[in-house]
Amino acid sequence: MGDFWTEKRLHEMNEKEWESLCDGCARCCLHKFEAVETKSVFYTSVVCRFLDQSSCSCTEYSRREKLVPHCIKMTASNIEQLKWMPSTCAYRKISEGKPLSWWHHLISGSRNTVHEAGISVREKCVSEIYVHPDDIEDQKVHWVHS
């Protein structure tokens, strides 16, 4: 039997399989903006207040949608509409028929590879609690692409 992520479509995965696809990069937790004129999305170095920046995991994962109104729960039915997701995102890659990256824990066998490879936001971001809302757009980064 092969790897579930190559044998199943996203909507066929159970909850455990779905959750295990997350590589733990936390790029989806970065504040992002859409340029009105071009519709292109740009990311900032500012992250949600509930992100544990060391582990790159949400401290309020089960309540995140209630606590953060703009937090979007990814599902198999909405992933294709979320074109702003980083190009490195495992959910996006699988939905586009692309293979997981070498640093993904399901390939490498280690959850630390995403950090070691410099893919995660660890040591690259600042919590929104330290940035005035009017200044968030000024924190644009170029190391994340949608």
mmCIF file of C-alpha atoms in Angstrom, residues 112-120:
data_model
loop_
_atom_site.group_PDB
_atom_site.id
_atom_site.type_symbol
_atom_site.label_atom_id
_atom_site.label_comp_id
_atom_site.label_asym_id
_atom_site.label_seq_id
_atom_site.Cartn_x
_atom_site.Cartn_y
_atom_site.Cartn_z
ATOM 1 C CA ASN A 112 11.704 19.704 12.232
ATOM 2 C CA THR A 113 12.649 19.584 8.552
ATOM 3 C CA VAL A 114 10.218 22.404 7.701
ATOM 4 C CA HIS A 115 12.120 24.632 10.155
ATOM 5 C CA GLU A 116 15.589 23.400 9.203
ATOM 6 C CA ALA A 117 14.832 24.099 5.532
ATOM 7 C CA GLY A 118 13.800 27.681 6.349
ATOM 8 C CA ILE A 119 10.244 27.184 5.124
ATOM 9 C CA SER A 120 8.432 27.922 8.382
#
